[in-house]
CSV table of C-alpha atoms in Angstrom, one decimal:
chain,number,residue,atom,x,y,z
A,27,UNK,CA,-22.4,-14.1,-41.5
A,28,UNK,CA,-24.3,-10.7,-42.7
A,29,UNK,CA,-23.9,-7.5,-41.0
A,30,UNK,CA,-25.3,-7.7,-37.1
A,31,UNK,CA,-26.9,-4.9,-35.8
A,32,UNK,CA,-25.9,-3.9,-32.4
A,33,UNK,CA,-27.4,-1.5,-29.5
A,34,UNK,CA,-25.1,0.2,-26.8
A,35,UNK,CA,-27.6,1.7,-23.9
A,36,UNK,CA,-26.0,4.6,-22.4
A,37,UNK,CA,-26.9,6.6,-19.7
A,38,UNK,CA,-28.7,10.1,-21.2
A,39,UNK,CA,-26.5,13.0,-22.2
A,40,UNK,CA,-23.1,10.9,-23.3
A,41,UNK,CA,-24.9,9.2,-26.8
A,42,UNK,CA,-22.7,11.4,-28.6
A,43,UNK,CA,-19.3,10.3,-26.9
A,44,UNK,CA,-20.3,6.7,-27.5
A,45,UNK,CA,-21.2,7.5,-31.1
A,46,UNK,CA,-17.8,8.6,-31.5
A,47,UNK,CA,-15.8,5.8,-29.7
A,48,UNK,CA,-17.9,3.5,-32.1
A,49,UNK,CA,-16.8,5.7,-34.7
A,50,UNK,CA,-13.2,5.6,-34.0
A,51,UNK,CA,-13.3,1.6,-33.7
A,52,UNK,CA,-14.6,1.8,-37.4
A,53,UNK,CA,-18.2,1.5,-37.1
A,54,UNK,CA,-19.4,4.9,-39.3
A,55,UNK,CA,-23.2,2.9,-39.6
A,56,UNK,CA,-25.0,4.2,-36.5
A,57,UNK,CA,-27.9,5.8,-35.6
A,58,UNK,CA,-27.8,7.8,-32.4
A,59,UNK,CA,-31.1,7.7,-29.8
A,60,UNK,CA,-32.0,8.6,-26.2
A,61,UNK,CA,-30.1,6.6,-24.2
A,62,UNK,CA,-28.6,4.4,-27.3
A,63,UNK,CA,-26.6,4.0,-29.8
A,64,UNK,CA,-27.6,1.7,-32.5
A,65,UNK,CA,-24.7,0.6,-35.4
A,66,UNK,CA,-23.5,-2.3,-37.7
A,67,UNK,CA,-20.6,-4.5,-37.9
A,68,UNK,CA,-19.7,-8.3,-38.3
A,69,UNK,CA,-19.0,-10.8,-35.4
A,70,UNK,CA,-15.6,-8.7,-34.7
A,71,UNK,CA,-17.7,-6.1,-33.3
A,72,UNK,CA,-18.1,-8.3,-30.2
A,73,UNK,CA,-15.0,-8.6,-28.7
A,74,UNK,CA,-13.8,-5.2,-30.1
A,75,UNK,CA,-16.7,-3.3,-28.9
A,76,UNK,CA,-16.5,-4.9,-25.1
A,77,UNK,CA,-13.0,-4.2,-25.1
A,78,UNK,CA,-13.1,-0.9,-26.1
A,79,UNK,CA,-15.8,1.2,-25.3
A,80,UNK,CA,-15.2,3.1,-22.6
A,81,UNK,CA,-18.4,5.4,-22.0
A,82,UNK,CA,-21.3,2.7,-23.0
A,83,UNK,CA,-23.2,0.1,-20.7
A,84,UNK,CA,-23.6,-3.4,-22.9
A,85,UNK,CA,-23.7,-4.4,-26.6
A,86,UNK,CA,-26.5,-5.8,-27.8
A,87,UNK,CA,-27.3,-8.1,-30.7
A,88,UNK,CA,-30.5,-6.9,-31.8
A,89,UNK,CA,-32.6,-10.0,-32.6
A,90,UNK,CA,-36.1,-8.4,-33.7
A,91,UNK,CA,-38.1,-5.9,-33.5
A,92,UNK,CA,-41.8,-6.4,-34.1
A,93,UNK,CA,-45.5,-4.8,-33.1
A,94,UNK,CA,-47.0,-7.0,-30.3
A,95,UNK,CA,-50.5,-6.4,-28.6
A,96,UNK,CA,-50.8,-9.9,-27.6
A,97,UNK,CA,-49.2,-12.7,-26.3
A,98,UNK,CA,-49.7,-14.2,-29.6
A,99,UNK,CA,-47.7,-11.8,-31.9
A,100,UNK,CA,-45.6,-11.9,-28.9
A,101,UNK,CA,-45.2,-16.0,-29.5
A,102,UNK,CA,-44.7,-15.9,-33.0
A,103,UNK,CA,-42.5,-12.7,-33.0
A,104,UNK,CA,-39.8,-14.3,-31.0
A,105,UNK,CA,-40.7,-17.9,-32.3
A,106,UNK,CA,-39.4,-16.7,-36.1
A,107,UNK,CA,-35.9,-16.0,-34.5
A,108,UNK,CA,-33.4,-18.6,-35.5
A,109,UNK,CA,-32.4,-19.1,-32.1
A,110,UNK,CA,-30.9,-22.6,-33.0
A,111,UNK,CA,-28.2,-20.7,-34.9
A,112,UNK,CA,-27.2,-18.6,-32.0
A,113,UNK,CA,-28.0,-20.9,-28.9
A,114,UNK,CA,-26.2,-24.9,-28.7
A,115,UNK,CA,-28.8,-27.3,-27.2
A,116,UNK,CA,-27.2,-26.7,-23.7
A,117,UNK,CA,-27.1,-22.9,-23.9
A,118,UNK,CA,-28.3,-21.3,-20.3
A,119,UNK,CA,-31.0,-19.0,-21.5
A,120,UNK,CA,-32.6,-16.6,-18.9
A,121,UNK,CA,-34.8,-13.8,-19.8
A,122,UNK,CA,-35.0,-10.6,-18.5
A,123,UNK,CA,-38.0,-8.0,-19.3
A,124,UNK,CA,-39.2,-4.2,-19.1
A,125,UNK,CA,-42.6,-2.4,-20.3
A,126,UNK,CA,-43.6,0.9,-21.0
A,127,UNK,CA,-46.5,2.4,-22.5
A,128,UNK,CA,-48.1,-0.9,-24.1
A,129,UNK,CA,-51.0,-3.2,-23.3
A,130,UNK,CA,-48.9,-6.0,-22.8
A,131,UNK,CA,-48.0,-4.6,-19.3
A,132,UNK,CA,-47.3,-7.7,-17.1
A,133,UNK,CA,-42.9,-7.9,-17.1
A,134,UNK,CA,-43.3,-11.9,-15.8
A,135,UNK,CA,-46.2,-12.8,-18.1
A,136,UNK,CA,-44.1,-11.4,-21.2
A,137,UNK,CA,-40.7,-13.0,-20.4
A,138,UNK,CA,-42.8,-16.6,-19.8
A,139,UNK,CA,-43.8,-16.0,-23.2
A,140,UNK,CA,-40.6,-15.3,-25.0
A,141,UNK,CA,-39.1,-17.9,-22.6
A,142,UNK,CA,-41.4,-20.3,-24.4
A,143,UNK,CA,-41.0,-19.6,-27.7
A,144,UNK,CA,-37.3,-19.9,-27.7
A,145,UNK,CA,-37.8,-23.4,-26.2
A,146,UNK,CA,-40.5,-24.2,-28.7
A,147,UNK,CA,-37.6,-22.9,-31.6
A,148,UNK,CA,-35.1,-24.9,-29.8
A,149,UNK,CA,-37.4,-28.3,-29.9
A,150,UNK,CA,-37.4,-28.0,-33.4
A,151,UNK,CA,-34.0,-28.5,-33.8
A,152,UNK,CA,-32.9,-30.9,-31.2
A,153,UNK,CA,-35.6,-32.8,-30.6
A,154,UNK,CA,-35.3,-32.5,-27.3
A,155,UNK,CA,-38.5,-32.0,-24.8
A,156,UNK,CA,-36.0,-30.7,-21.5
A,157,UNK,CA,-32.9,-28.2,-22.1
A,158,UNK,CA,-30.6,-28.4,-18.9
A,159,UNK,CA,-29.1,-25.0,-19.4
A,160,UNK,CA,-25.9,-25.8,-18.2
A,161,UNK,CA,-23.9,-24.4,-20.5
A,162,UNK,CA,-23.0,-20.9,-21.8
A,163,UNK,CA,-24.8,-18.1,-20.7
A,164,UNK,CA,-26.9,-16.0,-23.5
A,165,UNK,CA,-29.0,-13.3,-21.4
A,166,UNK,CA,-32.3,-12.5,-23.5
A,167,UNK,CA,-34.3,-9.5,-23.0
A,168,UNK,CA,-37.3,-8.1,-24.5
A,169,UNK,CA,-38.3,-4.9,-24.3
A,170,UNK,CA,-41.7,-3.5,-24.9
A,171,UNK,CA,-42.3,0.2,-25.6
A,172,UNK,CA,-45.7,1.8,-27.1
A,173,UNK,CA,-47.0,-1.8,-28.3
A,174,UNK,CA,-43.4,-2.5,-29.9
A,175,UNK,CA,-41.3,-5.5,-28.9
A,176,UNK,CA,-37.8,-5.9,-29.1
A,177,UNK,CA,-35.7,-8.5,-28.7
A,178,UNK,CA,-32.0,-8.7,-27.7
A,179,UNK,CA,-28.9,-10.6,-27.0
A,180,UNK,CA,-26.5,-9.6,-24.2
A,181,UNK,CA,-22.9,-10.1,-25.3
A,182,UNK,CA,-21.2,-8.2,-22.1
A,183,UNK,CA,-22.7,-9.2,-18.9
A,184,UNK,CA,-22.3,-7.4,-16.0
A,185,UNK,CA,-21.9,-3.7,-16.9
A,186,UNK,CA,-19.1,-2.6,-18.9
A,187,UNK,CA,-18.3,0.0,-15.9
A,188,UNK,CA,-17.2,-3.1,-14.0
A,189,UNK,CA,-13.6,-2.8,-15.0
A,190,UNK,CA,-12.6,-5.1,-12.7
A,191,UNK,CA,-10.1,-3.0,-10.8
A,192,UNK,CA,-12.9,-1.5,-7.7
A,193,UNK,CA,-13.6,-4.2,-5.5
A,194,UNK,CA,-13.8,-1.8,-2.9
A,195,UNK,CA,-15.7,1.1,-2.8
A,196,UNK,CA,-16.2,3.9,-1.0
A,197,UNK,CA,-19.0,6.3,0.0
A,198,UNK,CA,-21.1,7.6,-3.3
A,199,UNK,CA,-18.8,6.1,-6.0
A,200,UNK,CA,-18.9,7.5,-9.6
A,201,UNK,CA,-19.4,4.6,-12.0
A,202,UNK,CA,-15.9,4.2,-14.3
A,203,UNK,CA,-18.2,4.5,-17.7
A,204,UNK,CA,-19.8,8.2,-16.4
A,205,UNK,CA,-15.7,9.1,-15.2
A,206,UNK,CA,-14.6,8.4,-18.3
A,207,UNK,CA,-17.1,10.4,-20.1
A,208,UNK,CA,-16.1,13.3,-18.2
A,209,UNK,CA,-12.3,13.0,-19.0
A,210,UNK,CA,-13.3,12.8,-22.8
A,211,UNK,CA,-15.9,15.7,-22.7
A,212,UNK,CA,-12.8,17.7,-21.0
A,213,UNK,CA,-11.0,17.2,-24.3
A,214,UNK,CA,-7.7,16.5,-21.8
A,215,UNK,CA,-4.5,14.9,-23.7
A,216,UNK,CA,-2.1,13.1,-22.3
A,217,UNK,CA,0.8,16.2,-22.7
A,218,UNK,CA,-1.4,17.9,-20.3
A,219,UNK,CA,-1.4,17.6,-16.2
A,220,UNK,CA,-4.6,16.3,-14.6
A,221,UNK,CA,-5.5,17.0,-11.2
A,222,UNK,CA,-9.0,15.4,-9.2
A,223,UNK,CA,-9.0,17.0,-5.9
A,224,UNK,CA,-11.8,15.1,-4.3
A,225,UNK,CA,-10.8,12.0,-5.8
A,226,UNK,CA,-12.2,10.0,-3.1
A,227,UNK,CA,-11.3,6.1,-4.5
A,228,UNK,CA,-9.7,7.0,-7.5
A,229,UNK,CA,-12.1,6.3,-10.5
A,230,UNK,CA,-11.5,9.8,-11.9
A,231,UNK,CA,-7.7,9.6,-12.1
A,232,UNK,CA,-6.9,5.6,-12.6
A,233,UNK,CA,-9.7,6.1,-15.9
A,234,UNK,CA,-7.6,9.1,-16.9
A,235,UNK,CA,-4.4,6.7,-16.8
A,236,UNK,CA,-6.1,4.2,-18.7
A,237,UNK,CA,-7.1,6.6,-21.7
A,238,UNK,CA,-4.1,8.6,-21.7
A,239,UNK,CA,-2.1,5.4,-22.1
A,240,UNK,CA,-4.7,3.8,-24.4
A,241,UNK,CA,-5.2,0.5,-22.3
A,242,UNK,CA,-8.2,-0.9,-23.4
A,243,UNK,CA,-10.7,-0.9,-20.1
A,244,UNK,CA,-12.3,-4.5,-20.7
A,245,UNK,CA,-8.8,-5.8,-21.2
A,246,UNK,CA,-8.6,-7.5,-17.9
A,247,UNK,CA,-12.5,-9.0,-17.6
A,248,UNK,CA,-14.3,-11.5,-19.2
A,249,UNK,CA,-18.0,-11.9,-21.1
A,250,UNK,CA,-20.0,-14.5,-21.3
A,251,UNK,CA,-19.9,-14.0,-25.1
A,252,UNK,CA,-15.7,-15.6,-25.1
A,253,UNK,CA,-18.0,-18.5,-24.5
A,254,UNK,CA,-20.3,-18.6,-27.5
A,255,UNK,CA,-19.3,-21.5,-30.3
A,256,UNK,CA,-20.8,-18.6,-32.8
A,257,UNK,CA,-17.9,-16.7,-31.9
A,258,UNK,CA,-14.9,-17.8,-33.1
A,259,UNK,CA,-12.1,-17.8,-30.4
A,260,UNK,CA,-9.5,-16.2,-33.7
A,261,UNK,CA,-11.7,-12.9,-33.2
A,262,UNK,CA,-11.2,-12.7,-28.9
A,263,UNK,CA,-7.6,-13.4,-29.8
A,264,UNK,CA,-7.1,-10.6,-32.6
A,265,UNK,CA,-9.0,-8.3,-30.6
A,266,UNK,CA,-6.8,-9.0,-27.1
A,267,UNK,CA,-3.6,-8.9,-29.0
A,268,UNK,CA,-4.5,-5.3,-31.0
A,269,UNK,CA,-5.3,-4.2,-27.5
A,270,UNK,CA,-2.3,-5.0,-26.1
A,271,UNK,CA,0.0,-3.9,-29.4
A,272,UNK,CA,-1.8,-0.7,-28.6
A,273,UNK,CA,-1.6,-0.3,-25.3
A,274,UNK,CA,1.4,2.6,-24.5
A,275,UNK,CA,2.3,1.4,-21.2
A,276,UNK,CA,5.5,3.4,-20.5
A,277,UNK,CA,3.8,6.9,-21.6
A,278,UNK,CA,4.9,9.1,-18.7
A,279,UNK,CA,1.7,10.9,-17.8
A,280,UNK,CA,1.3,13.8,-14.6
A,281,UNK,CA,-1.6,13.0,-12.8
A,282,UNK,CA,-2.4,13.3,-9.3
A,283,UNK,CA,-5.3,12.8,-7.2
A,284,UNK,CA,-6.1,14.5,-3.4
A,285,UNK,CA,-8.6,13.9,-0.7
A,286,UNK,CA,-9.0,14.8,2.7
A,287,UNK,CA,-9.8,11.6,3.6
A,288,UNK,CA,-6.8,9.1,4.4
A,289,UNK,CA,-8.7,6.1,5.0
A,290,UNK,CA,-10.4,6.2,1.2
A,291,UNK,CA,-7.1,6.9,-0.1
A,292,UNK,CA,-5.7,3.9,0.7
A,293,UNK,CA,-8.4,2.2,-1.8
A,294,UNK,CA,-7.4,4.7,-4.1
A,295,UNK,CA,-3.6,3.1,-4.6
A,296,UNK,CA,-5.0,-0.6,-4.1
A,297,UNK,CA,-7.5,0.5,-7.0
A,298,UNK,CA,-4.6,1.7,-9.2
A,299,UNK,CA,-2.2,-1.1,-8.3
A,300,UNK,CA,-5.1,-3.7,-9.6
A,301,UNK,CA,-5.9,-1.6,-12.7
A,302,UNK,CA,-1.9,-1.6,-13.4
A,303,UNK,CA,-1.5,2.5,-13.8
A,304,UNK,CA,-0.3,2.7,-10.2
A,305,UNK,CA,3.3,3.7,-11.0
A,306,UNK,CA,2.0,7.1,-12.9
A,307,UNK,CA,-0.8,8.2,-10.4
A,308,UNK,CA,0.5,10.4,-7.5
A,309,UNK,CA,-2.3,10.6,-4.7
A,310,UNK,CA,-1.6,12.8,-1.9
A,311,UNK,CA,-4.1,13.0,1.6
A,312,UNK,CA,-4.7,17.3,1.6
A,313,UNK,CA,-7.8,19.0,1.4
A,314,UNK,CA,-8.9,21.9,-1.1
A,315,UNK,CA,-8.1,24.7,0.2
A,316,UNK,CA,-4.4,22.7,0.6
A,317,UNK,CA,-4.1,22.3,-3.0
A,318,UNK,CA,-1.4,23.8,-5.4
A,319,UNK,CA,-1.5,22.8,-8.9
A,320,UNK,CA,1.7,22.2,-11.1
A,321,UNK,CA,2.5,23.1,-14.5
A,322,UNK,CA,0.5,24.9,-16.9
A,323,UNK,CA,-2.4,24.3,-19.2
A,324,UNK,CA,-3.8,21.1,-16.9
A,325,UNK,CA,-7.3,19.5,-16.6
A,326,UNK,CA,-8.9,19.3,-13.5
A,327,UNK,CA,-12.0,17.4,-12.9
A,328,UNK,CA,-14.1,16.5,-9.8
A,329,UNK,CA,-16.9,15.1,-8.5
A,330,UNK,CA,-17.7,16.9,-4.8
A,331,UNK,CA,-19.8,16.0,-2.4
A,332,UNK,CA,-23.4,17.3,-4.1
A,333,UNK,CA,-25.3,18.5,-0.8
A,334,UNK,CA,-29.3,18.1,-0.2
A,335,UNK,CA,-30.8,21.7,-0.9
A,336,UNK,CA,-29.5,25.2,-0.7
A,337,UNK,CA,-28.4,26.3,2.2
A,338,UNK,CA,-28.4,22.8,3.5
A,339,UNK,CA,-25.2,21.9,3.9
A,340,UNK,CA,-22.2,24.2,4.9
A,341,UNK,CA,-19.5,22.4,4.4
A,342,UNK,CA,-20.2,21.4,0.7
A,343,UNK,CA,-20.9,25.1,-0.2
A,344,UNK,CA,-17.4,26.1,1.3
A,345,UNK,CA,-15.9,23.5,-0.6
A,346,UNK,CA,-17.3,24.9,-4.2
A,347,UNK,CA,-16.2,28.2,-2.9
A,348,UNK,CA,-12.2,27.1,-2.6
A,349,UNK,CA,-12.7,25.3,-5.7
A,350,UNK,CA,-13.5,28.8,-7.2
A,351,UNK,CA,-10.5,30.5,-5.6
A,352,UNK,CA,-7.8,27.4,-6.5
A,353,UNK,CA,-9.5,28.3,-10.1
A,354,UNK,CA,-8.6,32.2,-10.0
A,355,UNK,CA,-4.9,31.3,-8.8
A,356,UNK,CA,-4.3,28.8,-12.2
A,357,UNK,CA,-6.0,30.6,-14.9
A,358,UNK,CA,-4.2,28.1,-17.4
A,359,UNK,CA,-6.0,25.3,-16.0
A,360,UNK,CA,-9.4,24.2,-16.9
A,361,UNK,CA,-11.8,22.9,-14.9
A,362,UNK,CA,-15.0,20.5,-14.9
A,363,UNK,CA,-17.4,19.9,-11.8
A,364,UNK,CA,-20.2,17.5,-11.7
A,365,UNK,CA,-22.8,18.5,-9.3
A,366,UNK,CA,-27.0,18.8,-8.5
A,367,UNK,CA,-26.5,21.9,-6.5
A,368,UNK,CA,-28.9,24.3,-8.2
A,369,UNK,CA,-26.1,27.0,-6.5
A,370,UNK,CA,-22.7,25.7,-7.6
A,371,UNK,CA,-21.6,29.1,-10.5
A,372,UNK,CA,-22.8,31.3,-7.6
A,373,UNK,CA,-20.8,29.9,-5.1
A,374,UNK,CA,-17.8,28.8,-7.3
A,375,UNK,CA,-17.4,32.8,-8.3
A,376,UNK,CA,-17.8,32.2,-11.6
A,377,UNK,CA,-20.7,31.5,-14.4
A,378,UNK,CA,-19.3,28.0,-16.3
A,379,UNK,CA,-18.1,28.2,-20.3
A,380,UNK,CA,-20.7,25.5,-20.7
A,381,UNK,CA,-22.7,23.3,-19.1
A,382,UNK,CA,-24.2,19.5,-19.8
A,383,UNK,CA,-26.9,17.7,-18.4
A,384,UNK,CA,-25.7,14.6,-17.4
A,385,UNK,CA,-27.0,11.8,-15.2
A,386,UNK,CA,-25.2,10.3,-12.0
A,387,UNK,CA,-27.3,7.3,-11.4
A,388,UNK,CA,-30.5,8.6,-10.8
A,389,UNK,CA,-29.2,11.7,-9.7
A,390,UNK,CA,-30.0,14.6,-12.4
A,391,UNK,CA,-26.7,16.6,-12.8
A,392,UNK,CA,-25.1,19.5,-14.6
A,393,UNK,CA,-21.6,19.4,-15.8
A,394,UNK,CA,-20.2,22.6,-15.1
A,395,UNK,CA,-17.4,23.4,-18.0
A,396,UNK,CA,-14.5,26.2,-17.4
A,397,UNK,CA,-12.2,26.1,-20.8
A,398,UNK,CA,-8.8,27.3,-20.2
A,399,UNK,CA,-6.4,28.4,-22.6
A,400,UNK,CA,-5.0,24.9,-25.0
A,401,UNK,CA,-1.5,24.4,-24.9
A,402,UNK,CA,0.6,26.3,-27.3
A,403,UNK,CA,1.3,24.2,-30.2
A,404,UNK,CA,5.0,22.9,-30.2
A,405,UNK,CA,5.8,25.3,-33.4
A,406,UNK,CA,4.5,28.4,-31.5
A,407,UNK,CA,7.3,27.2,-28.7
A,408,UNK,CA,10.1,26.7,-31.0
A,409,UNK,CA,9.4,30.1,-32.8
């Protein structure tokens, strides 16, 4: 089969990370939007782009992309997909919708109509006038923006963030794709320390163990796509075993999470136990002001409690502020804080190297980015 073309939505700010995890996978045909990233690649892409991206939401087969203004152009849009090459006679089809900006505004009307004209494809083939969808699923969505349809196959399912590992959760998780965009836009290695002293859970930390050790993080889930007969089963099967030949399982990494909070860390080392990085994750109950850092040249990155408004809540605002003095005691260290509080340079002590809008949810955030000295290079310590 030709070249697909596939679309990874990602949560604004972090295209460019997912542009280059496609990139290092060996997908150099992309084309980089707001809130997606669009490349090429054959039916390996698949399995190696579920199993590998860390940072992105699905992949996406595009289908088509057409102008519709009426349910018509709508009709025949979808109609001219070969849909009996991708779907078997029992295929479970569902369709899913969104609108924006075009006359053909009605979500429910338009996924009727798509709905439809699949079936009305499919009848053409096998003959059939009922299709029992009881088999495979293959999620369909079309999308309309400014009087443009597209159409799209779901390969992943439920959210690649949905590692598999956090069953539990606590108070005001952060999703494991957004935790690992962090780690990556801290430029941390796994020579370094990594600290997250609000670690709540223990996304932040366990995704830190899973990149520094280079375990693929849809390793241990499945898609409904392992399913499809246009897949071949060879491809899941090369793709699982390269993940596991790459996998460095026994790479001795220093990283350490701390709370306050007792009670949530006791998820956070029944999180780490299921997402098998238990063994090099040290999580300690001690607050802030408590914390001591070890070694030199380390990463630390949190996620604190955001607060409602300034001035509003005390006891967030004294917790930026310690964060700002453990920063003057370990100038070595860098450090990266997500947070909406408009306040957070002035009460950390210290106006950020850089900072990055990112999103939280719906939660509009800045990334606040204090670059440390690197490590020296191993010459520089042998001369």
């Amino acid at each position: 089969m030709k070249s697909l073309e596939y679309i990874v939505p990602v949560p604004m700010g972090i295209e460019a990370i997912v542009a280059k995890e496609l990139r290092e996978l060996g997908y150099e045909k992309q084309i980089v939007e707001n809130g997606k990233v669009l490349f090429q690649g054959g039916m390996e892409a698949i399995p190696r782009a579920n199993l590998w991206l860390r940072t992105g939401d699905r992949v996406l087969i595009k289908m088509a992309e057409f102008h519709a203004t009426t349910f018509e152009e709508l009709f025949q849009g979808t109609k001219a997909i070969p849909w009996e090459e991708w779907l078997p006679k029992e295929a479970k089809f569902p369709v899913l919708g969104r609108s924006h900006a075009s006359q053909l505004s009605s979500v429910p009307a338009c996924q009727s109509i798509v709905k439809k004209a699949v079936v009305e494809r499919m009848r053409e083939k096998y003959h059939l006038s009922w299709f029992e969808e009881t088999g495979p699923l293959y999620t369909i969505e079309v999308s309309l923006l400014k009087n443009k349809a597209l159409i799209t196959l779901d390969t992943t399912g439920p959210s690649l963030h949905k590692r598999g590992y956090r069953e539990l959760t606590a108070q005001a998780p952060i999703k494991e794709t957004l935790a690992a965009s962090l780690i990556l836009l801290s430029r941390w290695s796994p020579d370094r320390p990594f600290h997250d002293p609000v670690c709540g859970s223990g996304t932040i930390p366990i995704e830190a163990a899973l990149l520094g050790r280079n375990i693929a993080p849809g390793l241990h889930r499945t898609f409904p796509s392992q399913e499809w007969s246009i897949v071949p089963q060879r491809l899941w099967d090369l793709a699982r075993g390269e993940a596991k030949d790459l996998a460095r399982r026994n790479l001795r990494l220093e990283i350490t999470g701390t709370d306050r909070d007792e009670k949530v860390l006791s998820l956070a080392h029944y999180h780490s136990r299921r997402a098998g990085v238990s063994e090099t994750i040290r999580f300690r109950p001690l607050p802030v002001k408590e914390v001591t850092l070890k070694g030199e040249y380390g990463v630390l990155i949190a996620n604190p409690p955001y607060g409602e408004r300034i001035g509003g809540d005390q006891e967030v605002e004294d917790l930026y502020r310690q964060m700002g003095r453990l920063y003057e005691r370990n100038p070595s260290w860098s450090f990266f804080v997500i947070t909406s509080h408009p306040a957070f340079e002035a009460l950390f002590g210290k106006k950020a190297t850089k900072n990055r809008k990112l999103y939280n949810g719906r939660i509009e955030t800045h990334y606040y980015q204090y670059f440390g000295p690197f490590p020296p290079r191993k010459e520089e310590e042998e001369a």
